[in-house]
Coordinates of C-alpha atoms in Angstrom, one line a residue:
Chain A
X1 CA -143.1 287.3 -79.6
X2 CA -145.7 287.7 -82.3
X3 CA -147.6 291.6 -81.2
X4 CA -151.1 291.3 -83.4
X5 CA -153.6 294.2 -84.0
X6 CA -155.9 293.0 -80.6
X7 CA -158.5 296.0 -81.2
X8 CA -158.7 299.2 -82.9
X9 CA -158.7 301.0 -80.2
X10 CA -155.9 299.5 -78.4
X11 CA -152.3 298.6 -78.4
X12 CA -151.1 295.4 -80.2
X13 CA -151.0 292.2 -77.6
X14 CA -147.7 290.9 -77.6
X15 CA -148.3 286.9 -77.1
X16 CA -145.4 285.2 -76.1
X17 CA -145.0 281.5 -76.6
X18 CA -142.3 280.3 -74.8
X19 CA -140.5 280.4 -71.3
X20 CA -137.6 282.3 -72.5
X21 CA -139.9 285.1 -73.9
X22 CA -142.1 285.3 -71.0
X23 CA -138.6 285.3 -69.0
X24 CA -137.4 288.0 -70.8
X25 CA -140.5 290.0 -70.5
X26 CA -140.8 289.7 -67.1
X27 CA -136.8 290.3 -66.6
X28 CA -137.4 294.0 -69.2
X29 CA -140.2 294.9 -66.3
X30 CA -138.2 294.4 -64.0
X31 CA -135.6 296.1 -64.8
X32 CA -137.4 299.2 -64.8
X33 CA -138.7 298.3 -61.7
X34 CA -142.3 297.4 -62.5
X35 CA -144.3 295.0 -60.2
X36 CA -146.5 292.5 -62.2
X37 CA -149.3 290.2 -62.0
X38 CA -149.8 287.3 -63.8
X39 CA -153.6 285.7 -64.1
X40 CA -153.9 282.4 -65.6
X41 CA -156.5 281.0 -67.4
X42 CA -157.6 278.3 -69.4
X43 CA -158.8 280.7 -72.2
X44 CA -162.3 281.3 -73.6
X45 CA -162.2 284.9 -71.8
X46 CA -165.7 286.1 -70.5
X47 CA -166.2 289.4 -68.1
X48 CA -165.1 287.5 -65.5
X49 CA -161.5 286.6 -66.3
X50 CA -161.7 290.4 -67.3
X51 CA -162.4 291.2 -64.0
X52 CA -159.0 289.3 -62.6
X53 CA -157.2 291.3 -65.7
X54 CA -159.0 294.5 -63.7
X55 CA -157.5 293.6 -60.8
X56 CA -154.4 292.8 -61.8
X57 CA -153.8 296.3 -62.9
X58 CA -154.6 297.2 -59.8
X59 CA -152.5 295.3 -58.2
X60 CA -149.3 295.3 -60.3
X61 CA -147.9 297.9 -63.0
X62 CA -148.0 294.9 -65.5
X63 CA -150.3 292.4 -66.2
X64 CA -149.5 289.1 -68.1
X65 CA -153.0 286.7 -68.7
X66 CA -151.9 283.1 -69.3
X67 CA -154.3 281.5 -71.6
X68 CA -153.5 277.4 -71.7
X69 CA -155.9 274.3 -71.8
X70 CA -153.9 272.2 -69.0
X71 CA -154.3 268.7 -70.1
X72 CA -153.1 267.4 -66.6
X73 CA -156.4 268.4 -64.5
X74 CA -158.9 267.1 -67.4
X75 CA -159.9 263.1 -67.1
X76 CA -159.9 261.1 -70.3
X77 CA -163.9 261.1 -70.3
X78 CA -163.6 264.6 -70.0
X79 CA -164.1 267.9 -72.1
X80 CA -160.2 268.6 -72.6
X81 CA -161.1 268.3 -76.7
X82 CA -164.4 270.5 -76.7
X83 CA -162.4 273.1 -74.2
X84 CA -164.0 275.8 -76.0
X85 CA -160.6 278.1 -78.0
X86 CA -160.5 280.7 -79.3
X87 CA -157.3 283.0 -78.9
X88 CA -157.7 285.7 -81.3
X89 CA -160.8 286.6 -79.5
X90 CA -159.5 286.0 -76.2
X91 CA -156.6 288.5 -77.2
X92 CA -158.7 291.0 -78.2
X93 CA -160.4 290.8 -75.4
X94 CA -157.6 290.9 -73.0
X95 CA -155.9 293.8 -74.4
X96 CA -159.5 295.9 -74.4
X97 CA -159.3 295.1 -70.5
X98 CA -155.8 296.9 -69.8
X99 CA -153.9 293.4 -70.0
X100 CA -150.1 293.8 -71.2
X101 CA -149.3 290.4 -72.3
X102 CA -150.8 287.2 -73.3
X103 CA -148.5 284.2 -72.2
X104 CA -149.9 281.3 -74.8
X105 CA -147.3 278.1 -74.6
X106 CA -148.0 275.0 -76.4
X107 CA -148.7 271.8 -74.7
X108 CA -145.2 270.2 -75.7
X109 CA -143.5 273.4 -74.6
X110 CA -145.3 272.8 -71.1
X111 CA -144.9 269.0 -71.1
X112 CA -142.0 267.8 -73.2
X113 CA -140.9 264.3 -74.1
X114 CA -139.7 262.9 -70.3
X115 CA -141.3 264.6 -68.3
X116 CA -141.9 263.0 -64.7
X117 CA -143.1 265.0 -62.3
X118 CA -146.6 265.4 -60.4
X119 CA -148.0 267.5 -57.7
X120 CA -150.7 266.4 -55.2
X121 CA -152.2 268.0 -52.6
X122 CA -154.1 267.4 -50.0
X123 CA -156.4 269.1 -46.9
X124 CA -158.2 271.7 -49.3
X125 CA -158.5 269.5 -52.3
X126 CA -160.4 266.4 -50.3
X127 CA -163.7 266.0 -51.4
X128 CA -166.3 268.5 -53.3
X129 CA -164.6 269.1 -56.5
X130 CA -161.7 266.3 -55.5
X131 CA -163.9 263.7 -55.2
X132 CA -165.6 263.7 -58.6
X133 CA -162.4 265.0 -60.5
X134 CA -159.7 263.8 -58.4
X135 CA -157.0 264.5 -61.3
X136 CA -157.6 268.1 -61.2
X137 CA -155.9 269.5 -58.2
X138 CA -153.1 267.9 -58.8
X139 CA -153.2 268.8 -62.5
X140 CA -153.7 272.1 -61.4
X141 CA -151.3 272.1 -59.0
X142 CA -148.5 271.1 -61.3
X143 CA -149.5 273.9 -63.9
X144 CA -149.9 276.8 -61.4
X145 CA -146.7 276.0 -60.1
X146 CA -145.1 275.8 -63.5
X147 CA -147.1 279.1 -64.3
X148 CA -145.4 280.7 -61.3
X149 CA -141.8 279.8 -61.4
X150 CA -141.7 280.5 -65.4
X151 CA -143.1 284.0 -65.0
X152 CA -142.2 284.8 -60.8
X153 CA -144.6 287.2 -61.0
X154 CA -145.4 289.4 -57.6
X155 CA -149.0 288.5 -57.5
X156 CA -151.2 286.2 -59.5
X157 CA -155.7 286.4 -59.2
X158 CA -158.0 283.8 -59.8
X159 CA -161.6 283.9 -59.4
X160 CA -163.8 282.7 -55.9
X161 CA -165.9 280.7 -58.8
X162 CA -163.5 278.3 -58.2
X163 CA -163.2 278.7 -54.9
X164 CA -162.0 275.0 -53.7
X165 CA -158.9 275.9 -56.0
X166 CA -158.4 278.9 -55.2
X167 CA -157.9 277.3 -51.4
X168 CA -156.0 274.4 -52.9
X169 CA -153.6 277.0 -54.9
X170 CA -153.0 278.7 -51.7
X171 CA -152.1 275.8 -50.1
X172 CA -149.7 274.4 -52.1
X173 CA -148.1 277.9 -53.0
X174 CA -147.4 278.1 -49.1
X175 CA -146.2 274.5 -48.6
X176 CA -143.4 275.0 -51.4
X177 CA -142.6 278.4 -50.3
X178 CA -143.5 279.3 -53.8
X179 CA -142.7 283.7 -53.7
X180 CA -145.6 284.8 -55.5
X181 CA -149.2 286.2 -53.3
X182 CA -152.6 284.9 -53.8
X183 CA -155.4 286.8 -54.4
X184 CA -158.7 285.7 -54.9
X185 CA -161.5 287.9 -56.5
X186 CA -165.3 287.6 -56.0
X187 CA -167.2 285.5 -58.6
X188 CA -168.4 288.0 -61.3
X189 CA -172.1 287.1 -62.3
X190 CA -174.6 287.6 -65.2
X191 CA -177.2 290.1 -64.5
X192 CA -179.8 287.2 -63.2
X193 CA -177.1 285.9 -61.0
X194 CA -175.7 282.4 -63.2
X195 CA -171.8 282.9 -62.5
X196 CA -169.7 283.4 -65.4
X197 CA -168.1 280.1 -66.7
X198 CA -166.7 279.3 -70.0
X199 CA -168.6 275.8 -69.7
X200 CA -171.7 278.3 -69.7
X201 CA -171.3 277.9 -73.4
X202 CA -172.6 274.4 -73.3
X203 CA -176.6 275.3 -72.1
X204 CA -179.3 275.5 -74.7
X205 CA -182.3 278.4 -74.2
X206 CA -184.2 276.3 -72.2
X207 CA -181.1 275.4 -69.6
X208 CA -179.5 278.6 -69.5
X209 CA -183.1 279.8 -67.7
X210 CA -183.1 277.3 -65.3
X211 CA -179.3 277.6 -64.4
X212 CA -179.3 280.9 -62.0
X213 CA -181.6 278.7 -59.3
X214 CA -178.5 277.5 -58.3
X215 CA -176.5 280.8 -57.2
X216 CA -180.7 281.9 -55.8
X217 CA -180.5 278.7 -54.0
X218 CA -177.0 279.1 -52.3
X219 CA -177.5 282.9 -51.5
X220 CA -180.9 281.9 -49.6
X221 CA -179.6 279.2 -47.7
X222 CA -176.9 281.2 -46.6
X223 CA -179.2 283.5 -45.2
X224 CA -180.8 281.1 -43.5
X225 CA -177.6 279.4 -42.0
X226 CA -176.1 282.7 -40.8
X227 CA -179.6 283.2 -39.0
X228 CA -178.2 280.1 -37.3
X229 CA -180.7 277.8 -39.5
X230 CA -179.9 273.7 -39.3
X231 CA -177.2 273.0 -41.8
X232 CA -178.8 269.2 -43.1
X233 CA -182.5 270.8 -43.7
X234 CA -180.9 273.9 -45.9
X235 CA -178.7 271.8 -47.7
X236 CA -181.3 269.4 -47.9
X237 CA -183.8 272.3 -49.2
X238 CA -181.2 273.4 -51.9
X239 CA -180.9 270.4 -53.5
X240 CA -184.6 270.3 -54.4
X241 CA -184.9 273.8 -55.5
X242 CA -182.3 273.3 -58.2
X243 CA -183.5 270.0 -59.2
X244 CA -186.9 271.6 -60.0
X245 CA -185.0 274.1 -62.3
X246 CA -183.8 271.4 -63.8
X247 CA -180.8 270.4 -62.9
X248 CA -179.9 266.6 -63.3
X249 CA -177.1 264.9 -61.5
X250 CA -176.4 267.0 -58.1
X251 CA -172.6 266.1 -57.5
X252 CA -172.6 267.8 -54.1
X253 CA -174.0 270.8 -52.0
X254 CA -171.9 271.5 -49.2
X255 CA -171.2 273.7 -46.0
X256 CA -167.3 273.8 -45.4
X257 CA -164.8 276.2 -42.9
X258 CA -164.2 279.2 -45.3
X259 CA -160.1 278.6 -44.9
X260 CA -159.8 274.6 -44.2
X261 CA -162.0 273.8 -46.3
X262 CA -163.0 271.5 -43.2
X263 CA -166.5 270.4 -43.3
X264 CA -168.8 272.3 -41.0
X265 CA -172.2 271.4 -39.3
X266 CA -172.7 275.0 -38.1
X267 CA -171.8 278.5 -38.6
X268 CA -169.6 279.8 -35.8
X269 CA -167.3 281.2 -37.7
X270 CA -166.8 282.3 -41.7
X271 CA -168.1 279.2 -43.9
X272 CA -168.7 278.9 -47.2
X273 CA -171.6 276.9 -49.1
X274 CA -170.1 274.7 -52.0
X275 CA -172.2 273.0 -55.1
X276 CA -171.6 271.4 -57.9
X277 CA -174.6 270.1 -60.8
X278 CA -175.4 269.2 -63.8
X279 CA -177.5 271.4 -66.2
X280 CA -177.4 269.1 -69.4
X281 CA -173.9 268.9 -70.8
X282 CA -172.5 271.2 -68.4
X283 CA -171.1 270.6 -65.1
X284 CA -171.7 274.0 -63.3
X285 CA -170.3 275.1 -59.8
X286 CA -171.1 278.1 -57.6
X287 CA -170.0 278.8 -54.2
X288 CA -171.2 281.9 -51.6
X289 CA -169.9 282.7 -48.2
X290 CA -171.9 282.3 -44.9
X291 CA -171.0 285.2 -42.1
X292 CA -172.1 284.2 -39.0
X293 CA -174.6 286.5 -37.7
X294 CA -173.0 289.1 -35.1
Chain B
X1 CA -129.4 285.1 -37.4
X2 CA -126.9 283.3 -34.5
X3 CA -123.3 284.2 -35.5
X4 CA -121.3 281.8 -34.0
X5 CA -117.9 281.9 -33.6
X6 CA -116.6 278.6 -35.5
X7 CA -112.9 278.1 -35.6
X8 CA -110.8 280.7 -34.3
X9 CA -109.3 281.2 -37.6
X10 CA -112.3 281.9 -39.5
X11 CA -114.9 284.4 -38.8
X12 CA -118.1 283.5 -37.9
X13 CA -120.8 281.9 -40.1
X14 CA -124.2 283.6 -39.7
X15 CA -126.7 280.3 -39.0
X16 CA -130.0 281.4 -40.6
X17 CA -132.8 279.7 -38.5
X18 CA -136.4 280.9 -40.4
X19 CA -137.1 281.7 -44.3
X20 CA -137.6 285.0 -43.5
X21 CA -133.6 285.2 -42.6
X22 CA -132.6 283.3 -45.1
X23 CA -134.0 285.4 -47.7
X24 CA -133.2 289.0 -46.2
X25 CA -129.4 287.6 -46.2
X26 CA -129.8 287.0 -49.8
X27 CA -131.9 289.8 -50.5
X28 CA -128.9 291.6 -49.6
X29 CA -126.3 289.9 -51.2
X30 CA -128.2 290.3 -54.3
X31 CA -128.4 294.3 -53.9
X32 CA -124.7 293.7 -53.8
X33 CA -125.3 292.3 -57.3
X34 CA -123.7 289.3 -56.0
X35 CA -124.4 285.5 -57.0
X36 CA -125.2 282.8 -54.7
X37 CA -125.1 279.3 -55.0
X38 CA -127.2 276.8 -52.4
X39 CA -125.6 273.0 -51.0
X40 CA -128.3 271.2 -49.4
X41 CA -126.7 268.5 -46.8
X42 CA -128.4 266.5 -44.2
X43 CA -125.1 267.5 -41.6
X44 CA -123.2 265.3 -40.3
X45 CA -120.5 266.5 -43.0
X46 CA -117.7 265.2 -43.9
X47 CA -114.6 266.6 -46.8
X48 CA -117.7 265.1 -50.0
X49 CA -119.5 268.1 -48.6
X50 CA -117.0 270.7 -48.1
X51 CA -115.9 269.6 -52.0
X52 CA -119.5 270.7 -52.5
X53 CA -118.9 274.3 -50.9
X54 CA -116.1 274.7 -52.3
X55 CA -117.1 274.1 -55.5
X56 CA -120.0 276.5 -54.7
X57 CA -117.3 278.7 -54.1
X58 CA -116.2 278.8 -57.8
X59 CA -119.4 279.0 -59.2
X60 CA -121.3 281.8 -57.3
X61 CA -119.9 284.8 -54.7
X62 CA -121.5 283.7 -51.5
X63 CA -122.7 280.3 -50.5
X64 CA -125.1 278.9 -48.1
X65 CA -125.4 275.2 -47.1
X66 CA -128.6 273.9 -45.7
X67 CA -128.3 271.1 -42.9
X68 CA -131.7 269.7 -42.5
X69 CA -132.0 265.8 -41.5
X70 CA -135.6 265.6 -43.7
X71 CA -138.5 263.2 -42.5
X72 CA -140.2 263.0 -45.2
X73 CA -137.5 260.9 -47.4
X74 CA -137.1 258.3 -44.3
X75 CA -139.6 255.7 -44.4
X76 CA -140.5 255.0 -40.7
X77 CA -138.2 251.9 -40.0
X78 CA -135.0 254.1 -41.4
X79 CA -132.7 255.7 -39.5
X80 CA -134.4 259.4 -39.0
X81 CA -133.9 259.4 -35.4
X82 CA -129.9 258.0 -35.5
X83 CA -129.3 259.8 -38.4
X84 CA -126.0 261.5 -37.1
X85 CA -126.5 264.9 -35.9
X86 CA -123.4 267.3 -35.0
X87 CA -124.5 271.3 -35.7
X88 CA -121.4 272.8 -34.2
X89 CA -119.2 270.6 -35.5
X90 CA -120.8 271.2 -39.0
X91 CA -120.7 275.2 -39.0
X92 CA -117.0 274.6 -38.0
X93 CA -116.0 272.6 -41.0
X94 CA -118.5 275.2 -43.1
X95 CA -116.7 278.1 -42.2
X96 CA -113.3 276.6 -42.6
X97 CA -114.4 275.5 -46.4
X98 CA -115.3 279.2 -47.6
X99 CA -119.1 278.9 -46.6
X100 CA -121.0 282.3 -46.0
X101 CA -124.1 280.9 -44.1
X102 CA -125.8 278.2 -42.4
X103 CA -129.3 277.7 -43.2
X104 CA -130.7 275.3 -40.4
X105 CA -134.1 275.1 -40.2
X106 CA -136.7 273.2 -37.8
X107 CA -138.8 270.3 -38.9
X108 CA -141.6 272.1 -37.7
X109 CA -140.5 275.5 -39.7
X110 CA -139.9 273.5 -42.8
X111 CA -143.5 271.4 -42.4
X112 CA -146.1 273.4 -40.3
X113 CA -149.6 272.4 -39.1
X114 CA -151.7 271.4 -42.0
X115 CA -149.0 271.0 -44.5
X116 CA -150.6 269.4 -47.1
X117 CA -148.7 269.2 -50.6
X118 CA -146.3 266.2 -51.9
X119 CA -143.8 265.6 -55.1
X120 CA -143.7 262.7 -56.9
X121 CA -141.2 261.9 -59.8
X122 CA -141.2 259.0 -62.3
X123 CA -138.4 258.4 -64.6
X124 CA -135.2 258.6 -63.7
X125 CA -137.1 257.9 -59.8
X126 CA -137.7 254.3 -61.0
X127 CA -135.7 251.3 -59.8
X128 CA -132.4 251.3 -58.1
X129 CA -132.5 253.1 -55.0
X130 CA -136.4 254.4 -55.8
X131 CA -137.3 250.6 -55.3
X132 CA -135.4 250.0 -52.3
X133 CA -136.8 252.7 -50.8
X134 CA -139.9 254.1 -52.5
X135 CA -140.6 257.4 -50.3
X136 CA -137.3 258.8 -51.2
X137 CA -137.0 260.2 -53.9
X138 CA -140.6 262.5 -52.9
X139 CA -139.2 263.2 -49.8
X140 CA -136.1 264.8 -51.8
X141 CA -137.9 266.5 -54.3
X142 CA -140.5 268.4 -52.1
X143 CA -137.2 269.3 -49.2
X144 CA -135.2 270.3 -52.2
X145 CA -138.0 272.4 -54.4
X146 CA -139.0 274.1 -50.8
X147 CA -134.9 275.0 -50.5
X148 CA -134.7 276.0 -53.8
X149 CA -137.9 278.3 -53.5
X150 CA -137.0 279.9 -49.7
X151 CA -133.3 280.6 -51.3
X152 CA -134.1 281.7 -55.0
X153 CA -130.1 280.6 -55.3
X154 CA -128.3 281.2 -59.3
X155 CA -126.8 277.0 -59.0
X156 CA -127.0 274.2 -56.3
X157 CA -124.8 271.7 -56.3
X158 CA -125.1 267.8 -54.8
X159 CA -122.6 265.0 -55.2
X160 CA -122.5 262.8 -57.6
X161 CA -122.6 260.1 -54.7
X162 CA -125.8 260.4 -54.7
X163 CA -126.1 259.6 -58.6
X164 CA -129.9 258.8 -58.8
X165 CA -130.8 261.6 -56.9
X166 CA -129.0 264.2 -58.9
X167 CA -130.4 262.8 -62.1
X168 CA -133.7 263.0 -59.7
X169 CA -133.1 266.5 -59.1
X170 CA -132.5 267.8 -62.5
X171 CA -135.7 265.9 -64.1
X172 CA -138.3 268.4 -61.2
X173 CA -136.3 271.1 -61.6
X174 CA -136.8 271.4 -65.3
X175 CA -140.5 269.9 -65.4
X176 CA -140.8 272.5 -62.8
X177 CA -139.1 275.6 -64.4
X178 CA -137.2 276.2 -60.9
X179 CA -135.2 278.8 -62.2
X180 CA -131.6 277.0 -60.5
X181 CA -128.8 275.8 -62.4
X182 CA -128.5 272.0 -60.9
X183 CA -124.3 271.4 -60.7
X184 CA -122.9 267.8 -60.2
X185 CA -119.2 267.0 -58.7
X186 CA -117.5 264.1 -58.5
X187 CA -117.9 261.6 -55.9
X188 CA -114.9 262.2 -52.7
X189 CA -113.6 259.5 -51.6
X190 CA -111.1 258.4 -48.9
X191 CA -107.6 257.2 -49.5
X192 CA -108.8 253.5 -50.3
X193 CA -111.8 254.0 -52.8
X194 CA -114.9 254.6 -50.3
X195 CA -117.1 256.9 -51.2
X196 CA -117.5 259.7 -48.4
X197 CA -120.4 259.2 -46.5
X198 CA -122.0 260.1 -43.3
X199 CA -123.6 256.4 -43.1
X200 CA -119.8 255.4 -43.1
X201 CA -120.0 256.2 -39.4
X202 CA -122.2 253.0 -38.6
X203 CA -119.0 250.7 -39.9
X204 CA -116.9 248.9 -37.4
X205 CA -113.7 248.2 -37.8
X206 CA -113.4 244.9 -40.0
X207 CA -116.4 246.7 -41.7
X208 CA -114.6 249.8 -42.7
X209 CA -111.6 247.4 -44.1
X210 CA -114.0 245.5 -46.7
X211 CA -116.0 248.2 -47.8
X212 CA -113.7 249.7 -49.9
X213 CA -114.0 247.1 -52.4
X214 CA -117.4 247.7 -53.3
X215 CA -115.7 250.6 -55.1
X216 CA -112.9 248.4 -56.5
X217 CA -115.3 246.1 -58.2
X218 CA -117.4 248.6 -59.9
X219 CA -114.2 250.8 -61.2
X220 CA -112.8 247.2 -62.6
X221 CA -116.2 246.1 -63.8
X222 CA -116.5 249.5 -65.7
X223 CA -112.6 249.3 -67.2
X224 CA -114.4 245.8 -68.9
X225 CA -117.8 247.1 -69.9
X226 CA -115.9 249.9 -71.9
X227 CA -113.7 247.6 -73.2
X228 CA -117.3 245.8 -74.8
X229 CA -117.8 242.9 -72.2
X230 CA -121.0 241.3 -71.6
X231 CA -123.3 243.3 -69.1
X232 CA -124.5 240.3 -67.4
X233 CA -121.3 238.4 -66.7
X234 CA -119.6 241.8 -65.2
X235 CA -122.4 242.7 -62.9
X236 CA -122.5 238.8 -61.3
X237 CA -118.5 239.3 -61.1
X238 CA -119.6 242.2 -59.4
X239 CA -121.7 240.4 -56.5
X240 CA -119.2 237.7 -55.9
X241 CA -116.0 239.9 -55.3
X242 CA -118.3 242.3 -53.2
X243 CA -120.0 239.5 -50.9
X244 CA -116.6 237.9 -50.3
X245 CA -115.3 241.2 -49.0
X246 CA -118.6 241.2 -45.8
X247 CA -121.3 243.1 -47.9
X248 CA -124.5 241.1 -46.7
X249 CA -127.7 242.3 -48.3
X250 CA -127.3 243.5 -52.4
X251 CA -130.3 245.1 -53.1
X252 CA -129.0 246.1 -56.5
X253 CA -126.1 246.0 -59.1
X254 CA -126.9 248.1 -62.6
X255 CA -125.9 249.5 -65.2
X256 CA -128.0 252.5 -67.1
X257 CA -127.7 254.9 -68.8
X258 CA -125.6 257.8 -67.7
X259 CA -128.3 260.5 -68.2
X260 CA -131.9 259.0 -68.6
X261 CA -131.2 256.4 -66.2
X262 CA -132.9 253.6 -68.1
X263 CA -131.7 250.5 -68.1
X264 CA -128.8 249.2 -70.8
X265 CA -127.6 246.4 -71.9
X266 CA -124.6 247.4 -73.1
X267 CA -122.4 250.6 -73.6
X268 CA -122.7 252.6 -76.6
X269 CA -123.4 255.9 -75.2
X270 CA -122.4 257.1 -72.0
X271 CA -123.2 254.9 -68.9
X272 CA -123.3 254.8 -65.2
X273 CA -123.2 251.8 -63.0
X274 CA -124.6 251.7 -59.8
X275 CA -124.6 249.6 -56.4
X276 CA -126.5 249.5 -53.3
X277 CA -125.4 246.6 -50.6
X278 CA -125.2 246.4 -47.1
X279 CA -122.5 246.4 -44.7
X280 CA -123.2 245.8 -41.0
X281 CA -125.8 248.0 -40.6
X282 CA -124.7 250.3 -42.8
X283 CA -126.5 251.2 -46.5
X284 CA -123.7 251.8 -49.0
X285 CA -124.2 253.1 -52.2
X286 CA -121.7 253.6 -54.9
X287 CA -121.6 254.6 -59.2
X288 CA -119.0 255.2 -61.5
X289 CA -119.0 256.4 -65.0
X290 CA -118.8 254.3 -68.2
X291 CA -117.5 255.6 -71.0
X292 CA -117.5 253.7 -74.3
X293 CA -114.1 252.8 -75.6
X294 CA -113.4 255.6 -78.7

């Protein structure tokens, strides 16, 4: 455990680095009878990780943030190398937002020489997201799962920005009995709407304006589906808004069940509309639910 | 819970039908501050397994055995549906051993509706009996990280009968960090050489009286090996003695190494040597340590 001077104003960060240390941690909580909540991240912290931190304290009497770039879920033509890092801010940030440990492991220490296993999952994790990155989920899978059974914490929170993972962890935590609760928390947002994203980092001036058509896009056309509006015309009708604002490369707008994950051609009960585009470099997603009209 | 009363010299064993049992008996043995150790059987047991429990017996205060016959590691034309099933008989021979509960669940308990997440494991998976039958070794992992995860026990222990599998078991469980200490023991056989086995009980008579020597030629093929003989000349020895004795079908004959599993040549290190062949309609399967000569 290395504890380093976070922020003036608050408490040194311990970071800890290996299984054993989290284990011991955790086991030192426990021991006093603390609950504790463990939200893991890939790093490069913005308001909303800080958020899941937030709510972790509210959920738990300890918090650990896991900050580690899973190479499993990134493709070889993929950003896994330009990942933006940066762990001294990311600890200063985390300990500003009540957080009580940072768990930071190396990749060797996650994946040492020999190892063999893999995860996949399906249901929730066919098509959207799975079909243009169909190494994530599993790569996810396998880390989350790791993530859990090092740490066993009682809760861990990830963010609805994700929300095809956050259904896919869910999934696979239940299927392998995994004892730890799920809880998602709602996508926290810039003040003109863009959803925060570490890949956000990646827009120039002129893309960074454009970007928020796509959450304006999805909240109208939710509107209009819960007013019981034709799903192919909305989804049709998004996909030309955003392109005007210029985004590129659509990868897919989508109306799915809000649990399954099933697709959906109308709103009869809780839905969710999924997309996924290209704004230059930067592959964004954004997702909002549909309540059916009562 | 069904206590049920066993053998009129032992008291009942407790048979723990759901998760949520299973772990509240725990839960309670481990406000006792007592230890608990977990053997996972498919039934149909025979003394191999009651070694198993009572080994358990040594190494934790209260142990549970499992008895699930698992689909997911039969490939449809495998013997799922005559896999030998005999509950009473098996919560007999539990109790008699020292065992403290039963944990039987349902298919349908153990793989509900939508069930949608898979293992797969390279390494020491490849070859031998992962070629042979190439859906095993998932099926094992995901029955045996789900057991591990509903119990939470301190150790587990399987027979080294089952050598792949073990070697199998201990490669997820550390890529995994399931926090359960994986225990081996020896292989029980009967009075001739042959390896316990629940398959045994497909052998006919004239069957039963040659298959002992599958364990006679790999005990004398391993006395050479140590000794420095030629891999390739002792493993065709092998064959020949084993097909005149009424094994039809080899599917292999192999020698690896003892903890990686990868193929050797020749034994400078520790080594295990391993058979699959058929009798009648009976699989066997069979290993035996080689140790280099000091």
């Amino acid at each position: 455990m290395t504890p380093i001077a976070a922020d003036p104003s608050s408490r040194p960060l311990p970071i800890l680095r290996t299984v054993e240390d989290l284990r011991a941690q955790v086991a030192v909580w426990r021991r006093d009878g603390l609950t504790v909540a463990l939200v893991p991240t890939m790093g490069a912290l913005h308001d909303g990780h800080l958020g899941l931190v937030r709510r972790g304290c509210e959920l738990a009497d300890r918090v650990i943030a896991s900050v580690f770039v899973n190479p499993t879920q990134f493709a070889p033509h993929e950003d896994f190398d330009r990942y933006p890092r940066d762990e001294g801010g990311d600890a200063a940030k985390l300990a500003s937002a009540g957080c009580h440990a940072l768990y930071a492991p190396t990749v060797r220490a996650m994946y040492p020489q020999g190892f063999a296993t893999a995860i996949s999952v399906g249901g929730p994790a066919e098509g959207l997201c799975g079909a243009f990155r169909p190494q994530m989920f599993g790569g996810v899978a396998l880390v989350v799962t790791k993530l859990f059974l090092q740490a066993l914490p009682d809760v861990a929170v990830f963010g609805e920005k994700d929300y095809q993972q956050l259904m896919v962890i869910r999934r696979f935590t239940r299927d392998l009995d995994i004892p730890v609760r799920v809880e998602g928390l709602p996508t926290v947002r810039e003040a003109d709407g863009l959803a925060m994203s570490s890949r956000n980092a990646y827009l120039d001036a002129a893309e960074r304006a454009g970007a928020p058509e796509l959450y304006r896009a999805l909240t109208l056309a939710a509107d209009a589906l819960a007013r019981g509006a034709e799903a192919d015309g909305v989804l049709t009708g998004i996909r030309g808004r955003i392109a005007e604002a210029g985004f590129g490369t659509i990868d897919y707008v989508e109306l799915r069940d809000a649990e399954t994950l099933e697709p959906v051609t109308s709103v009869s009960r809780p839905a969710r509309l999924l997309a996924a585009a290209w704004m230059g470099k930067a592959r964004l997603i954004d997702n909002v639910p549909v309540i059916p009209a009562a």
